[in-house]
Amino acid sequence: MSELADCRPEVIVVGAGAAGAAAAFHLARLGREVLLLDAAAFPRSKPCGGGMAASVQRWFPFDLRPAVDTVVERVRFTWALQDPVLAELPGEAPFWIVRRSRLDAFLAEQGVAAGVDFQPSTEVRSLRPVAGGWRVEVQGPDGTPQGLQARAVVVADGSGSRLAGPLGLGPRRPRFASTVSVELEGEVSDPAAARFDFGLVRQGFCWAFPRQGGYSIGLGTFVGRDPVAAEAVLTRLLPSLGFAPGAGVRSAGQLRLWDGHHALHGDGVVLAGDAASLCDPFLAEGLRPALLSGCQAAFAIDRWLGGEAGALAAYSATMRREWGESMAWGRRMAQVFYRVPRVGYQLGIKRPTAPRRIAQILSGEMGYGDIAQRVIRRLLLRNG
Ligand SMILES: Cc1cc2nc3c(=O)[nH]c(=O)nc-3n(C[C@H](O)[C@H](O)[C@H](O)COP(=O)(O)OP(=O)(O)OC[C@H]3O[C@@H](n4cnc5c(N)ncnc54)[C@H](O)[C@@H]3O)c2cc1C
């Protein structure tokens, strides 16, 4: 902590997850003095399927593949483990599975190599605007509270963010998906196939992503407030993968979902990643928007520090255009699909063109807006 007392960063980034580590790297690369703080000791694990379109590579000048665990070549969709649809992913839109313990530490390492001062095991307790910037109260590994100051702050403290609300940024009452994740160690029958089932989880879906030596399993409900009924689902899902119903370690969580267009910036402060409520309300994709917002936040803060007064407002506008517009349609699709999922599976997922469309959406080649109106009309016509 004594080292921290001496440091005078231009920017403090709170949270070294995908969003914060990406922001810190780009800020350092642009020549800014950056202090990256994370409450956890690194490397840290995190409940996450780790599925991520390879297209995120275009936002980084270094090769991300050292952090990639598996390359997915096909996707297997089922309805309550029956009625399968197998879709080969087009070669131009590959899908990666990463381990978060590796990806996040790897991004932070790249940041450190670019000049970031990274302090894990350091929790930010509060933020307060002061003359010339922000006062940041932290508690380091030895438990001593300390005050730091920076001209600008990136808030990337994840779905459980305690800093976004008091800043009055993002949705006033965030909406959450209820999730359960399970890490399974054992044999994987098809190491290049990701599985999605839409019939086992009420108002949501479950997935099984292959990784070296096992699967990452996830369950999520996206509509309503009921917690996911995990044990009933896992009792059926795990044996279908060749595992005992009680195998693996369960961890329950809440994932902050995109829920409307909101300002993501204040004076010298921006939200990024889950803290900014960017996660896809239909397919729970949170890594790509976390990385995108981290990069965009860095570019915006660099311009703002350089004297461009409107740069942070432009960040909110960019995230709305590049991500929010598609998510507005994704939210509408989720509201219709998860209320009538059986019809949705038959009319949406089982269409010959659907798997390619899903791959195109996950890769960023298409937005939900490109398909939503047709899908919603089809579902509403059939259902009512
Ligand atoms: C079960 C599950 C499965 C998922 N699977 C996928 C998937 O396959 N693909 C996908 O794209 N998305 C997935 N997601 C979503 C994805 O995990 C998140 O969207 C992503 O982690 C967001 O990254 P982030 O950097 O915003 O937040 P995080 O990765 O949560 O990072 C936040 C960091 O902030 C730190 N922190 C928190 N508070 C403080 C504080 N006060 N001071 C300092 N540090 C702090 C934390 O320690 C943490 O390291 C999944 C989510 C869940 C729950």
Short mmCIF file of C-alpha atoms and ligand atoms in Angstrom, two decimals:
data_model
loop_
_atom_site.label_atom_id
_atom_site.label_comp_id
_atom_site.label_asym_id
_atom_site.label_seq_id
_atom_site.Cartn_x
_atom_site.Cartn_y
_atom_site.Cartn_z
CA MET A 1 0.00 0.00 0.00
CA SER A 2 2.86 2.37 0.58
CA GLU A 3 3.61 2.13 -3.17
CA LEU A 4 0.01 3.11 -3.86
CA ALA A 5 0.30 6.22 -1.70
CA ASP A 6 3.00 7.53 -4.03
CA CYS A 7 1.18 6.88 -7.26
CA ARG A 8 -0.57 9.73 -9.11
CA PRO A 9 -2.42 8.06 -11.97
CA GLU A 10 -4.37 9.99 -14.58
CA VAL A 11 -6.95 7.20 -14.65
CA ILE A 12 -8.05 4.63 -12.09
CA VAL A 13 -9.77 1.55 -13.54
CA VAL A 14 -11.90 -0.33 -11.01
CA GLY A 15 -12.13 -4.05 -11.78
CA ALA A 16 -9.68 -6.15 -13.81
CA GLY A 17 -12.29 -8.32 -15.53
CA ALA A 18 -12.66 -8.34 -19.30
CA ALA A 19 -13.93 -4.73 -19.41
CA GLY A 20 -11.50 -3.15 -16.96
CA ALA A 21 -8.41 -5.00 -18.18
CA ALA A 22 -9.22 -4.05 -21.80
CA ALA A 23 -9.71 -0.40 -20.81
CA ALA A 24 -6.47 -0.29 -18.81
CA PHE A 25 -4.46 -1.86 -21.63
CA HIS A 26 -5.68 0.63 -24.25
CA LEU A 27 -5.23 3.63 -21.97
CA ALA A 28 -1.63 2.64 -21.23
CA ARG A 29 -1.01 2.03 -24.90
CA LEU A 30 -2.22 5.56 -25.60
CA GLY A 31 0.38 6.82 -23.14
CA ARG A 32 -1.86 7.42 -20.11
CA GLU A 33 -0.80 6.66 -16.53
CA VAL A 34 -3.21 3.98 -15.38
CA LEU A 35 -3.82 2.28 -12.05
CA LEU A 36 -5.87 -0.93 -12.38
CA LEU A 37 -7.41 -2.16 -9.12
CA ASP A 38 -9.19 -5.42 -8.40
CA ALA A 39 -10.62 -6.65 -5.13
CA ALA A 40 -9.63 -10.25 -5.94
CA ALA A 41 -6.23 -11.91 -5.81
CA PHE A 42 -5.10 -12.74 -9.37
CA PRO A 43 -5.41 -14.95 -11.27
CA ARG A 44 -8.99 -15.36 -10.09
CA SER A 45 -11.64 -17.71 -11.39
CA LYS A 46 -15.11 -16.53 -12.27
CA PRO A 47 -18.34 -18.40 -13.05
CA CYS A 48 -18.61 -17.93 -16.82
CA GLY A 49 -19.09 -20.22 -19.80
CA GLY A 50 -16.27 -18.39 -21.53
CA GLY A 51 -17.91 -18.52 -24.97
CA MET A 52 -16.69 -15.64 -27.11
CA ALA A 53 -16.70 -14.85 -30.82
CA ALA A 54 -13.21 -14.79 -32.29
CA SER A 55 -14.15 -11.48 -33.93
CA VAL A 56 -13.15 -9.69 -30.67
CA GLN A 57 -9.56 -10.15 -31.84
CA ARG A 58 -9.95 -7.05 -34.04
CA TRP A 59 -9.99 -4.81 -30.94
CA PHE A 60 -6.52 -5.87 -29.77
CA PRO A 61 -3.09 -5.49 -31.34
CA PHE A 62 -1.79 -8.67 -29.61
CA ASP A 63 -2.79 -12.27 -30.29
CA LEU A 64 -5.57 -13.41 -27.94
CA ARG A 65 -5.12 -17.09 -28.74
CA PRO A 66 -2.81 -17.85 -25.79
CA ALA A 67 -5.95 -17.29 -23.66
CA VAL A 68 -8.15 -19.56 -25.78
CA ASP A 69 -8.92 -23.00 -24.41
CA THR A 70 -11.06 -24.53 -27.17
CA VAL A 71 -12.25 -23.65 -30.67
CA VAL A 72 -15.92 -24.50 -31.25
CA GLU A 73 -16.75 -25.75 -34.73
CA ARG A 74 -20.37 -26.75 -34.32
CA VAL A 75 -23.37 -25.98 -32.17
CA ARG A 76 -25.93 -28.55 -31.04
CA PHE A 77 -29.35 -27.15 -30.11
CA THR A 78 -31.98 -29.33 -28.37
CA TRP A 79 -35.42 -29.00 -26.84
CA ALA A 80 -35.44 -30.83 -23.46
CA LEU A 81 -32.50 -32.92 -24.76
CA GLN A 82 -34.59 -34.07 -27.77
CA ASP A 83 -35.21 -32.83 -31.29
CA PRO A 84 -31.57 -31.88 -32.02
CA VAL A 85 -30.37 -29.39 -34.59
CA LEU A 86 -26.67 -29.54 -35.44
CA ALA A 87 -25.17 -26.46 -37.03
CA GLU A 88 -21.64 -26.26 -38.40
CA LEU A 89 -20.26 -22.80 -37.70
CA PRO A 90 -19.01 -21.06 -40.81
CA GLY A 91 -15.21 -20.94 -40.88
CA GLU A 92 -15.25 -17.15 -41.05
CA ALA A 93 -17.13 -16.85 -37.72
CA PRO A 94 -15.31 -19.14 -35.26
CA PHE A 95 -16.31 -19.25 -31.63
CA TRP A 96 -13.78 -19.55 -28.82
CA ILE A 97 -14.07 -20.93 -25.31
CA VAL A 98 -11.81 -19.18 -22.82
CA ARG A 99 -11.18 -19.79 -19.14
CA ARG A 100 -11.77 -16.56 -17.31
CA SER A 101 -8.92 -17.23 -14.90
CA ARG A 102 -6.65 -17.21 -17.97
CA LEU A 103 -8.26 -14.53 -20.18
CA ASP A 104 -8.55 -11.85 -17.51
CA ALA A 105 -5.03 -12.44 -16.17
CA PHE A 106 -3.68 -12.47 -19.74
CA LEU A 107 -5.30 -9.10 -20.55
CA ALA A 108 -3.95 -7.65 -17.30
CA GLU A 109 -0.46 -8.97 -18.17
CA GLN A 110 -0.67 -7.24 -21.55
CA GLY A 111 -1.68 -4.07 -19.73
CA VAL A 112 1.27 -4.32 -17.35
CA ALA A 113 3.60 -4.81 -20.33
CA ALA A 114 2.12 -1.60 -21.82
CA GLY A 115 2.74 0.30 -18.55
CA VAL A 116 -0.35 -0.32 -16.39
CA ASP A 117 0.19 -0.33 -12.62
CA PHE A 118 -1.94 -3.36 -11.63
CA GLN A 119 -2.83 -3.81 -7.95
CA PRO A 120 -4.91 -6.93 -7.25
CA SER A 121 -6.34 -7.65 -3.77
CA THR A 122 -7.28 -3.98 -3.56
CA GLU A 123 -10.94 -3.14 -3.14
CA VAL A 124 -12.44 0.22 -4.05
CA ARG A 125 -14.85 1.22 -1.28
CA SER A 126 -16.14 4.52 -2.66
CA LEU A 127 -15.74 7.21 -5.30
CA ARG A 128 -16.24 10.91 -4.74
CA PRO A 129 -15.86 13.84 -7.15
CA VAL A 130 -13.29 16.39 -5.97
CA ALA A 131 -11.67 19.42 -7.58
CA GLY A 132 -9.68 18.20 -10.57
CA GLY A 133 -10.97 14.62 -10.57
CA TRP A 134 -12.04 11.77 -8.30
CA ARG A 135 -11.15 10.70 -4.80
CA VAL A 136 -11.04 6.90 -4.62
CA GLU A 137 -11.12 5.19 -1.23
CA VAL A 138 -9.45 1.77 -1.33
CA GLN A 139 -8.62 -1.07 1.00
CA GLY A 140 -5.52 -3.08 0.15
CA PRO A 141 -4.32 -6.57 1.10
CA ASP A 142 -3.22 -5.44 4.58
CA GLY A 143 -6.69 -4.01 5.31
CA THR A 144 -5.53 -0.40 5.63
CA PRO A 145 -7.91 2.14 4.08
CA GLN A 146 -6.31 4.68 1.82
CA GLY A 147 -7.39 7.59 -0.40
CA LEU A 148 -6.18 7.96 -3.97
CA GLN A 149 -6.87 10.58 -6.59
CA ALA A 150 -7.14 10.51 -10.37
CA ARG A 151 -8.50 12.77 -13.08
CA ALA A 152 -10.78 10.07 -14.46
CA VAL A 153 -12.23 6.72 -13.40
CA VAL A 154 -13.45 3.69 -15.35
CA VAL A 155 -15.98 1.71 -13.28
CA ALA A 156 -15.85 -1.94 -14.40
CA ASP A 157 -16.70 -3.75 -11.17
CA GLY A 158 -19.02 -6.31 -12.75
CA SER A 159 -22.61 -7.47 -12.29
CA GLY A 160 -22.54 -6.95 -8.54
CA SER A 161 -21.37 -3.33 -9.00
CA ARG A 162 -21.76 -1.26 -5.86
CA LEU A 163 -20.24 1.82 -7.48
CA ALA A 164 -22.50 2.35 -10.53
CA GLY A 165 -25.73 3.02 -8.58
CA PRO A 166 -24.46 5.87 -6.37
CA LEU A 167 -23.07 7.59 -9.50
CA GLY A 168 -26.61 7.71 -10.91
CA LEU A 169 -25.44 6.06 -14.15
CA GLY A 170 -26.96 3.08 -15.97
CA PRO A 171 -30.44 1.74 -15.14
CA ARG A 172 -31.85 2.95 -11.79
CA ARG A 173 -33.13 -0.55 -10.99
CA PRO A 174 -30.91 -3.07 -12.81
CA ARG A 175 -32.53 -6.22 -14.16
CA PHE A 176 -30.81 -9.52 -13.45
CA ALA A 177 -30.81 -13.03 -14.92
CA SER A 178 -30.59 -15.75 -12.33
CA THR A 179 -27.72 -18.13 -13.17
CA VAL A 180 -26.10 -21.33 -11.96
CA SER A 181 -22.79 -22.56 -13.29
CA VAL A 182 -21.15 -25.95 -12.87
CA GLU A 183 -17.57 -26.90 -13.77
CA LEU A 184 -17.29 -30.57 -14.75
CA GLU A 185 -13.99 -32.42 -14.92
CA GLY A 186 -14.04 -35.49 -17.18
CA GLU A 187 -14.33 -36.77 -20.72
CA VAL A 188 -15.95 -34.59 -23.38
CA SER A 189 -17.74 -36.54 -26.12
CA ASP A 190 -17.38 -33.91 -28.89
CA PRO A 191 -14.71 -31.36 -27.89
CA ALA A 192 -15.59 -29.06 -30.80
CA ALA A 193 -19.35 -28.81 -30.10
CA ALA A 194 -21.13 -26.27 -27.89
CA ARG A 195 -24.57 -27.37 -26.70
CA PHE A 196 -27.62 -25.22 -25.99
CA ASP A 197 -30.90 -26.61 -24.65
CA PHE A 198 -34.01 -24.42 -24.61
CA GLY A 199 -36.55 -26.86 -23.07
CA LEU A 200 -35.05 -27.79 -19.69
CA VAL A 201 -34.90 -24.37 -18.03
CA ARG A 202 -38.12 -22.44 -17.55
CA GLN A 203 -37.95 -18.95 -19.14
CA GLY A 204 -34.34 -19.44 -20.10
CA PHE A 205 -31.87 -21.99 -21.38
CA CYS A 206 -28.84 -24.04 -20.40
CA TRP A 207 -25.56 -24.60 -22.17
CA ALA A 208 -22.61 -26.99 -22.04
CA PHE A 209 -19.36 -25.58 -23.44
CA PRO A 210 -16.43 -27.94 -23.99
CA ARG A 211 -13.07 -27.02 -22.54
CA GLN A 212 -9.82 -28.91 -21.98
CA GLY A 213 -10.64 -31.73 -19.55
CA GLY A 214 -14.32 -31.04 -19.02
CA TYR A 215 -17.35 -28.84 -19.55
CA SER A 216 -18.51 -25.43 -18.37
CA ILE A 217 -22.21 -25.77 -17.72
CA GLY A 218 -24.50 -22.80 -17.29
CA LEU A 219 -28.20 -22.30 -16.62
CA GLY A 220 -29.98 -18.96 -16.81
CA THR A 221 -33.50 -17.57 -16.56
CA PHE A 222 -34.02 -14.35 -18.46
CA VAL A 223 -37.66 -13.42 -17.86
CA GLY A 224 -39.37 -13.05 -14.48
CA ARG A 225 -37.77 -13.07 -11.06
CA ASP A 226 -37.81 -16.75 -10.13
CA PRO A 227 -34.42 -18.32 -9.35
CA VAL A 228 -33.38 -21.02 -11.79
CA ALA A 229 -34.52 -24.50 -10.64
CA ALA A 230 -31.03 -25.89 -11.06
CA GLU A 231 -31.14 -29.34 -9.46
CA ALA A 232 -34.15 -30.53 -11.49
CA VAL A 233 -32.36 -29.44 -14.68
CA LEU A 234 -28.93 -30.81 -13.76
CA THR A 235 -30.41 -34.21 -12.83
CA ARG A 236 -31.37 -34.55 -16.49
CA LEU A 237 -28.60 -32.59 -18.18
CA LEU A 238 -25.49 -34.06 -16.52
CA PRO A 239 -26.32 -37.76 -17.24
CA SER A 240 -26.93 -36.80 -20.90
CA LEU A 241 -23.25 -35.71 -20.97
CA GLY A 242 -22.07 -38.89 -19.23
CA PHE A 243 -21.76 -37.41 -15.69
CA ALA A 244 -23.47 -38.26 -12.41
CA PRO A 245 -26.41 -35.92 -11.58
CA GLY A 246 -24.54 -34.51 -8.56
CA ALA A 247 -21.16 -34.04 -10.30
CA GLY A 248 -19.25 -30.75 -10.25
CA VAL A 249 -19.32 -27.69 -8.08
CA ARG A 250 -22.36 -25.43 -8.40
CA SER A 251 -22.21 -21.68 -8.07
CA ALA A 252 -25.29 -19.48 -8.22
CA GLY A 253 -25.14 -15.90 -9.37
CA GLN A 254 -26.91 -12.94 -10.86
CA LEU A 255 -26.09 -11.44 -14.20
CA ARG A 256 -26.96 -7.79 -14.84
CA LEU A 257 -28.76 -7.57 -18.19
CA TRP A 258 -29.10 -4.82 -20.74
CA ASP A 259 -32.33 -3.02 -19.93
CA GLY A 260 -32.74 0.16 -21.91
CA HIS A 261 -30.58 3.01 -23.18
CA HIS A 262 -28.88 4.94 -20.38
CA ALA A 263 -26.07 7.43 -19.97
CA LEU A 264 -22.87 5.52 -19.17
CA HIS A 265 -20.80 8.60 -18.41
CA GLY A 266 -20.53 11.41 -15.90
CA ASP A 267 -17.91 14.12 -15.47
CA GLY A 268 -14.61 12.21 -15.71
CA VAL A 269 -16.20 8.82 -15.11
CA VAL A 270 -17.56 6.02 -17.34
CA LEU A 271 -19.14 2.62 -16.74
CA ALA A 272 -18.00 -0.42 -18.73
CA GLY A 273 -18.93 -4.11 -18.98
CA ASP A 274 -21.50 -5.66 -16.64
CA ALA A 275 -21.36 -2.60 -14.40
CA ALA A 276 -22.87 -0.73 -17.38
CA SER A 277 -25.64 -3.38 -17.76
CA LEU A 278 -24.55 -4.41 -21.24
CA CYS A 279 -25.11 -8.17 -21.13
CA ASP A 280 -27.32 -9.57 -23.92
CA PRO A 281 -30.80 -10.22 -22.44
CA PHE A 282 -31.50 -13.02 -24.94
CA LEU A 283 -28.30 -15.13 -25.05
CA ALA A 284 -26.37 -13.88 -21.98
CA GLU A 285 -23.43 -12.75 -24.06
CA GLY A 286 -21.40 -10.45 -21.82
CA LEU A 287 -17.77 -10.87 -22.82
CA ARG A 288 -17.96 -9.17 -26.19
CA PRO A 289 -19.74 -6.03 -24.87
CA ALA A 290 -17.35 -5.98 -21.90
CA LEU A 291 -14.34 -5.94 -24.23
CA LEU A 292 -15.97 -3.49 -26.65
CA SER A 293 -16.94 -1.07 -23.89
CA GLY A 294 -13.52 -1.37 -22.24
CA CYS A 295 -11.81 -0.41 -25.51
CA GLN A 296 -14.27 2.39 -26.31
CA ALA A 297 -14.07 3.74 -22.75
CA ALA A 298 -10.28 3.97 -23.07
CA PHE A 299 -10.43 5.85 -26.38
CA ALA A 300 -13.05 8.24 -24.98
CA ILE A 301 -11.15 8.98 -21.76
CA ASP A 302 -7.94 9.54 -23.68
CA ARG A 303 -9.71 12.14 -25.86
CA TRP A 304 -11.39 13.72 -22.81
CA LEU A 305 -8.06 14.04 -21.01
CA GLY A 306 -6.74 15.59 -24.20
CA GLY A 307 -9.35 18.36 -23.93
CA GLU A 308 -12.27 17.06 -26.01
CA ALA A 309 -15.16 18.02 -23.71
CA GLY A 310 -17.80 15.89 -25.46
CA ALA A 311 -15.73 12.69 -25.61
CA LEU A 312 -17.47 10.90 -22.72
CA ALA A 313 -20.95 11.71 -24.00
CA ALA A 314 -19.75 10.33 -27.33
CA TYR A 315 -18.82 7.09 -25.50
CA SER A 316 -22.42 6.66 -24.28
CA ALA A 317 -23.62 7.38 -27.83
CA THR A 318 -21.16 4.91 -29.36
CA MET A 319 -22.20 2.12 -26.98
CA ARG A 320 -25.84 2.84 -27.78
CA ARG A 321 -25.19 2.68 -31.52
CA GLU A 322 -22.73 -0.24 -31.54
CA TRP A 323 -24.45 -2.37 -28.91
CA GLY A 324 -27.62 -0.93 -27.36
CA GLU A 325 -29.65 -0.69 -30.59
CA SER A 326 -29.21 -4.42 -31.17
CA MET A 327 -29.91 -5.24 -27.50
CA ALA A 328 -33.21 -3.32 -27.60
CA TRP A 329 -34.34 -5.86 -30.20
CA GLY A 330 -32.71 -8.71 -28.26
CA ARG A 331 -34.75 -7.77 -25.20
CA ARG A 332 -37.98 -7.80 -27.21
CA MET A 333 -37.06 -11.17 -28.68
CA ALA A 334 -36.33 -12.55 -25.19
CA GLN A 335 -39.68 -11.32 -23.89
CA VAL A 336 -41.55 -13.15 -26.65
CA PHE A 337 -39.30 -16.22 -27.03
CA TYR A 338 -38.94 -17.16 -23.35
CA ARG A 339 -42.71 -16.87 -22.78
CA VAL A 340 -43.45 -19.38 -25.58
CA PRO A 341 -40.12 -21.20 -25.86
CA ARG A 342 -41.48 -24.38 -27.44
CA VAL A 343 -42.95 -22.36 -30.30
CA GLY A 344 -39.76 -20.31 -30.38
CA TYR A 345 -37.66 -23.44 -30.73
CA GLN A 346 -39.77 -24.83 -33.55
CA LEU A 347 -40.15 -21.58 -35.48
CA GLY A 348 -36.88 -19.90 -34.58
CA ILE A 349 -34.08 -22.32 -33.80
CA LYS A 350 -35.22 -25.14 -36.11
CA ARG A 351 -35.34 -22.96 -39.19
CA PRO A 352 -32.58 -23.97 -41.61
CA THR A 353 -31.19 -20.42 -41.59
CA ALA A 354 -31.30 -19.95 -37.77
CA PRO A 355 -27.95 -21.44 -36.67
CA ARG A 356 -26.07 -19.33 -39.20
CA ARG A 357 -27.98 -16.24 -38.05
CA ILE A 358 -27.12 -16.98 -34.40
CA ALA A 359 -23.45 -17.39 -35.34
CA GLN A 360 -23.61 -14.09 -37.24
CA ILE A 361 -25.17 -12.33 -34.24
CA LEU A 362 -22.64 -13.74 -31.78
CA SER A 363 -19.80 -12.68 -34.07
CA GLY A 364 -21.15 -9.16 -34.45
CA GLU A 365 -21.63 -9.56 -38.19
CA MET A 366 -25.38 -8.95 -37.64
CA GLY A 367 -27.44 -7.32 -34.90
CA TYR A 368 -30.76 -8.53 -33.48
CA GLY A 369 -32.38 -5.64 -35.38
CA ASP A 370 -31.61 -7.45 -38.64
CA ILE A 371 -33.84 -10.40 -37.74
CA ALA A 372 -36.01 -9.44 -34.78
CA GLN A 373 -39.06 -8.03 -36.51
CA ARG A 374 -39.49 -11.14 -38.65
CA VAL A 375 -38.89 -13.52 -35.70
CA ILE A 376 -41.28 -11.68 -33.35
CA ARG A 377 -44.01 -11.48 -36.02
CA ARG A 378 -43.66 -15.22 -36.69
CA LEU A 379 -43.87 -16.07 -32.95
CA LEU A 380 -46.83 -13.78 -32.28
CA LEU A 381 -48.75 -14.99 -35.34
CA ARG A 382 -48.29 -18.65 -34.38
CA ASN A 383 -49.14 -18.06 -30.75
CA GLY A 384 -52.07 -15.92 -30.91
C1 LIG B 1 -22.84 -18.49 -15.28
C2 LIG B 1 -22.43 -17.45 -16.28
C3 LIG B 1 -21.99 -17.85 -17.54
C4 LIG B 1 -21.62 -16.90 -18.48
N1 LIG B 1 -21.18 -17.31 -19.70
C5 LIG B 1 -20.84 -16.41 -20.64
C6 LIG B 1 -20.35 -16.82 -21.91
O1 LIG B 1 -20.19 -18.01 -22.18
N2 LIG B 1 -20.04 -15.86 -22.83
C7 LIG B 1 -20.18 -14.53 -22.55
O2 LIG B 1 -19.92 -13.70 -23.44
N3 LIG B 1 -20.60 -14.11 -21.34
C8 LIG B 1 -20.92 -15.00 -20.38
N4 LIG B 1 -21.33 -14.58 -19.15
C9 LIG B 1 -21.30 -13.12 -18.87
C10 LIG B 1 -19.88 -12.66 -18.57
O3 LIG B 1 -19.30 -13.49 -17.58
C11 LIG B 1 -19.88 -11.21 -18.05
O4 LIG B 1 -20.68 -10.43 -18.89
C12 LIG B 1 -18.44 -10.66 -18.02
O5 LIG B 1 -17.72 -11.30 -16.99
C13 LIG B 1 -18.41 -9.16 -17.79
O6 LIG B 1 -17.07 -8.75 -17.58
P1 LIG B 1 -16.75 -7.48 -16.65
O7 LIG B 1 -15.31 -7.19 -16.85
O8 LIG B 1 -17.74 -6.42 -16.88
O9 LIG B 1 -17.02 -7.99 -15.17
P2 LIG B 1 -16.26 -9.10 -14.33
O10 LIG B 1 -15.62 -10.08 -15.20
O11 LIG B 1 -17.25 -9.57 -13.32
O12 LIG B 1 -15.10 -8.31 -13.60
C14 LIG B 1 -15.36 -7.41 -12.55
C15 LIG B 1 -14.12 -7.36 -11.68
O13 LIG B 1 -14.29 -6.31 -10.73
C16 LIG B 1 -13.76 -6.71 -9.49
N5 LIG B 1 -14.41 -5.90 -8.47
C17 LIG B 1 -15.70 -5.93 -8.08
N6 LIG B 1 -15.93 -4.99 -7.14
C18 LIG B 1 -14.75 -4.35 -6.96
C19 LIG B 1 -14.35 -3.27 -6.12
N7 LIG B 1 -15.21 -2.64 -5.32
N8 LIG B 1 -13.06 -2.87 -6.16
C20 LIG B 1 -12.18 -3.48 -6.99
N9 LIG B 1 -12.50 -4.50 -7.79
C21 LIG B 1 -13.78 -4.92 -7.80
C22 LIG B 1 -14.08 -8.20 -9.41
O14 LIG B 1 -13.19 -8.86 -8.53
C23 LIG B 1 -13.89 -8.64 -10.86
O15 LIG B 1 -12.60 -9.13 -11.11
C24 LIG B 1 -21.69 -15.52 -18.18
C25 LIG B 1 -22.10 -15.12 -16.90
C26 LIG B 1 -22.47 -16.07 -15.97
C27 LIG B 1 -22.90 -15.60 -14.60
#
